[in-house]
XYZ file of N, CA and C in Angstrom:
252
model
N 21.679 -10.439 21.132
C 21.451 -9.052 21.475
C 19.955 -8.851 21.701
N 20.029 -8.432 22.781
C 18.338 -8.102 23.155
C 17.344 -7.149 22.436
N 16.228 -6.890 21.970
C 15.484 -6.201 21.296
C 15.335 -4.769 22.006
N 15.510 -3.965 21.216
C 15.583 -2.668 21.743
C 13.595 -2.460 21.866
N 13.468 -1.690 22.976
C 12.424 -1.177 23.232
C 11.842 0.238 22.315
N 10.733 0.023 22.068
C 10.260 1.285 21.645
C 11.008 2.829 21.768
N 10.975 2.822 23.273
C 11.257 4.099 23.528
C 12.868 3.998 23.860
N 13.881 2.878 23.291
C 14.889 3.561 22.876
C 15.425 3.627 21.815
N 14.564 3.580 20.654
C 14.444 3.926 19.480
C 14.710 5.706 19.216
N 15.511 6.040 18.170
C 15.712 7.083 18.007
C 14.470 8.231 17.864
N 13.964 9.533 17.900
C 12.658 9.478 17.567
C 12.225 9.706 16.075
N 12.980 10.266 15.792
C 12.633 9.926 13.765
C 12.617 8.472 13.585
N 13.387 7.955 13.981
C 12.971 6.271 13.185
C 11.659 5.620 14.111
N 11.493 5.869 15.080
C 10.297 5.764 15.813
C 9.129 6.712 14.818
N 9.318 7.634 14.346
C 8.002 8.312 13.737
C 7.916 7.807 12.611
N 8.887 7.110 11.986
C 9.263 6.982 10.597
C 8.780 5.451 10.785
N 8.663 4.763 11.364
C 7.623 3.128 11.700
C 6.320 3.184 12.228
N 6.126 4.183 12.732
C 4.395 4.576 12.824
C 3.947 4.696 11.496
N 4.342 5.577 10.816
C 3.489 5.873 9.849
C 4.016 4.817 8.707
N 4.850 4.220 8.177
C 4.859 3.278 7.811
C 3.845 1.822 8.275
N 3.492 1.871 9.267
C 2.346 0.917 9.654
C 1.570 1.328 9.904
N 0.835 2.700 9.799
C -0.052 3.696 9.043
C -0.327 3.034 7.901
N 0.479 2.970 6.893
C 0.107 2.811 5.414
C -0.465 1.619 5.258
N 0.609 0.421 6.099
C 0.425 -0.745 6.173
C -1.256 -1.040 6.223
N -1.335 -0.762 7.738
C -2.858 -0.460 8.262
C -3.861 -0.026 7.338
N -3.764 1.101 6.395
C -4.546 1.575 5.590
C -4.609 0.742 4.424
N -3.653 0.216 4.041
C -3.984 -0.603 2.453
C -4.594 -2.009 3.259
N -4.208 -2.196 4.277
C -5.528 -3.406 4.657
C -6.515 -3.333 4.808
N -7.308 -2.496 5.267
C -8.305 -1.711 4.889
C -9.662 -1.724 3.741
N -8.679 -1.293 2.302
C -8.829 -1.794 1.625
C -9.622 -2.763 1.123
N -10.238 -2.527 -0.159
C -11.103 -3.859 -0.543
C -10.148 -4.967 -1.392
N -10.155 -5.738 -1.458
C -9.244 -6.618 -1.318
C -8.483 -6.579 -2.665
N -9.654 -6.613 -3.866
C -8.850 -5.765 -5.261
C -7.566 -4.905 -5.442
N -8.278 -3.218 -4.784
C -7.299 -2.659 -4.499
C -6.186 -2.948 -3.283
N -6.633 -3.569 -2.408
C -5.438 -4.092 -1.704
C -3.991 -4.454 -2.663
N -4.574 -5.418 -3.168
C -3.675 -6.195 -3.896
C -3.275 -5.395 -4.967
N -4.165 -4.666 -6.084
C -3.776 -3.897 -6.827
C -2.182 -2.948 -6.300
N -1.976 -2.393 -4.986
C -1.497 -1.566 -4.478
C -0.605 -2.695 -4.081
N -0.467 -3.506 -3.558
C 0.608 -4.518 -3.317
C 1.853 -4.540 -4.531
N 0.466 -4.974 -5.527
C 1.042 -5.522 -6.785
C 2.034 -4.475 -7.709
N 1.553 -3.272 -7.669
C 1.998 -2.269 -8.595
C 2.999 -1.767 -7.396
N 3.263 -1.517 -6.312
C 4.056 -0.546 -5.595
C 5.121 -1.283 -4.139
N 4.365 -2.415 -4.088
C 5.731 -3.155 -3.326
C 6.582 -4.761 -3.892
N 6.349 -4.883 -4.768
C 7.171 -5.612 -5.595
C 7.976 -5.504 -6.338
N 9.192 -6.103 -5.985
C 10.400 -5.698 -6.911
C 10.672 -7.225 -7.472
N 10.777 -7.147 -8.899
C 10.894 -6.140 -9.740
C 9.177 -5.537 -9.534
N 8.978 -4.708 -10.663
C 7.762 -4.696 -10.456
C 7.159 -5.471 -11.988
N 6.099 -5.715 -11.568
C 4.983 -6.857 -12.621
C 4.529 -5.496 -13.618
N 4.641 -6.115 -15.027
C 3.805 -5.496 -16.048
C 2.774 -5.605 -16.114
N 2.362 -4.555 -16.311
C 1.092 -4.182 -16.233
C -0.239 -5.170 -16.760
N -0.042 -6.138 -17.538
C -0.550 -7.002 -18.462
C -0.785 -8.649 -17.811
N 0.151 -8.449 -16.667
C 0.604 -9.693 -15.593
C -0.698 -9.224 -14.799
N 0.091 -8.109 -14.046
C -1.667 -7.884 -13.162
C -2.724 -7.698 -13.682
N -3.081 -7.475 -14.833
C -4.365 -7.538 -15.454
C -5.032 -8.632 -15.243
N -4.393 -9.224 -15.749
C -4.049 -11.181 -15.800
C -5.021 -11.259 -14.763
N -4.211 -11.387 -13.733
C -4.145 -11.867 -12.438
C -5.023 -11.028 -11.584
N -5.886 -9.792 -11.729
C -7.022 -9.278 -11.177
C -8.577 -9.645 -12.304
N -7.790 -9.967 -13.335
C -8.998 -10.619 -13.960
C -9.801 -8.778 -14.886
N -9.038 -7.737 -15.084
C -9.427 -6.813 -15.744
C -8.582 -6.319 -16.999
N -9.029 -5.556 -17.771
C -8.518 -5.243 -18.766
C -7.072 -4.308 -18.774
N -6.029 -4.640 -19.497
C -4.672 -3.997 -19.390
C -5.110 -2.168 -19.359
N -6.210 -1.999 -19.431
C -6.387 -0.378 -20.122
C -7.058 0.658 -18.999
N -7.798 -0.321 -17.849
C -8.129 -0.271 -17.079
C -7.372 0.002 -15.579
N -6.283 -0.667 -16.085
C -5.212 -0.212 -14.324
C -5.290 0.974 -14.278
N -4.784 1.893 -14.831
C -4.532 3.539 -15.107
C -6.062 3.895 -13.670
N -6.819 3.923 -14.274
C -8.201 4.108 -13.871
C -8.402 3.413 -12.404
N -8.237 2.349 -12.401
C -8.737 1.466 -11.323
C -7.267 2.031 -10.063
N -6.400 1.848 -10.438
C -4.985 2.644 -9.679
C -5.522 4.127 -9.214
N -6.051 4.650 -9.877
C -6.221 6.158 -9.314
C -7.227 6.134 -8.192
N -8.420 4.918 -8.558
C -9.619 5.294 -7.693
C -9.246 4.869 -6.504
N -8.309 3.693 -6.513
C -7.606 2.742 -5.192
C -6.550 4.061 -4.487
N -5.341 4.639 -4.790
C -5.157 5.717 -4.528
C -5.725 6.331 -3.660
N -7.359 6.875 -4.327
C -7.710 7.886 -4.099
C -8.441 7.371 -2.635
N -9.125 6.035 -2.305
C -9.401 5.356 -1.447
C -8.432 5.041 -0.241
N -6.753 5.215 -0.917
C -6.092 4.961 0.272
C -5.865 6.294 0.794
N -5.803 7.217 0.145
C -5.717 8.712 0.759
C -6.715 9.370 1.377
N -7.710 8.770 1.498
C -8.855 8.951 2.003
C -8.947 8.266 3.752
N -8.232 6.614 3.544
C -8.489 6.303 4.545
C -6.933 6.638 5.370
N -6.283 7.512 4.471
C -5.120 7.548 5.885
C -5.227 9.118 6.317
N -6.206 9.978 5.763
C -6.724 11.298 5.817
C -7.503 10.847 7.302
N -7.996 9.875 7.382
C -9.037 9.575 8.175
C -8.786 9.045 9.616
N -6.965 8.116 9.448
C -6.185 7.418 10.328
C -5.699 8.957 10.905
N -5.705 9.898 10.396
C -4.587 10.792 10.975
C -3.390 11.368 10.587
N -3.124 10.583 9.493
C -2.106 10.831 8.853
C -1.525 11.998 8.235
């Protein structure tokens, strides 16, 4: 079956894959920490305890809380900025 073209894509699911590669786009962006931070905590299933990614970013378990908000606040910034 041949690949459907863009434009015969429905247009909600067409708007609904823009901005999904919006986000995409924006967490690459990203400094590579929070990249991954945001990988790590929000597209992995299951998701990793909190103590795993600590681990594995090399910071303190007490610290995600904090470091999550500022990354957040960095991705809402740069998709404020994409247009979004």
């Amino acid at each position: 079956m041949p690949a459907q073209s863009p434009s015969a894509l429905p247009g909600d699911l067409l708007v609904q894959l823009e901005k999904e590669q919006m986000v995409r786009d924006a967490i690459a962006q990203l400094s590579p920490r929070c990249e991954r931070m945001i990988r790590m905590l929000f597209f992995e299933t299951p998701p990793r305890p909190y103590q795993e990614i600590a681990k594995e970013l090399g910071i303190a378990t007490g610290s995600i809380g904090f470091i999550r908000g500022r990354c957040l606040g960095k991705l809402k910034q740069q998709l404020e900025n994409m247009g979004f």
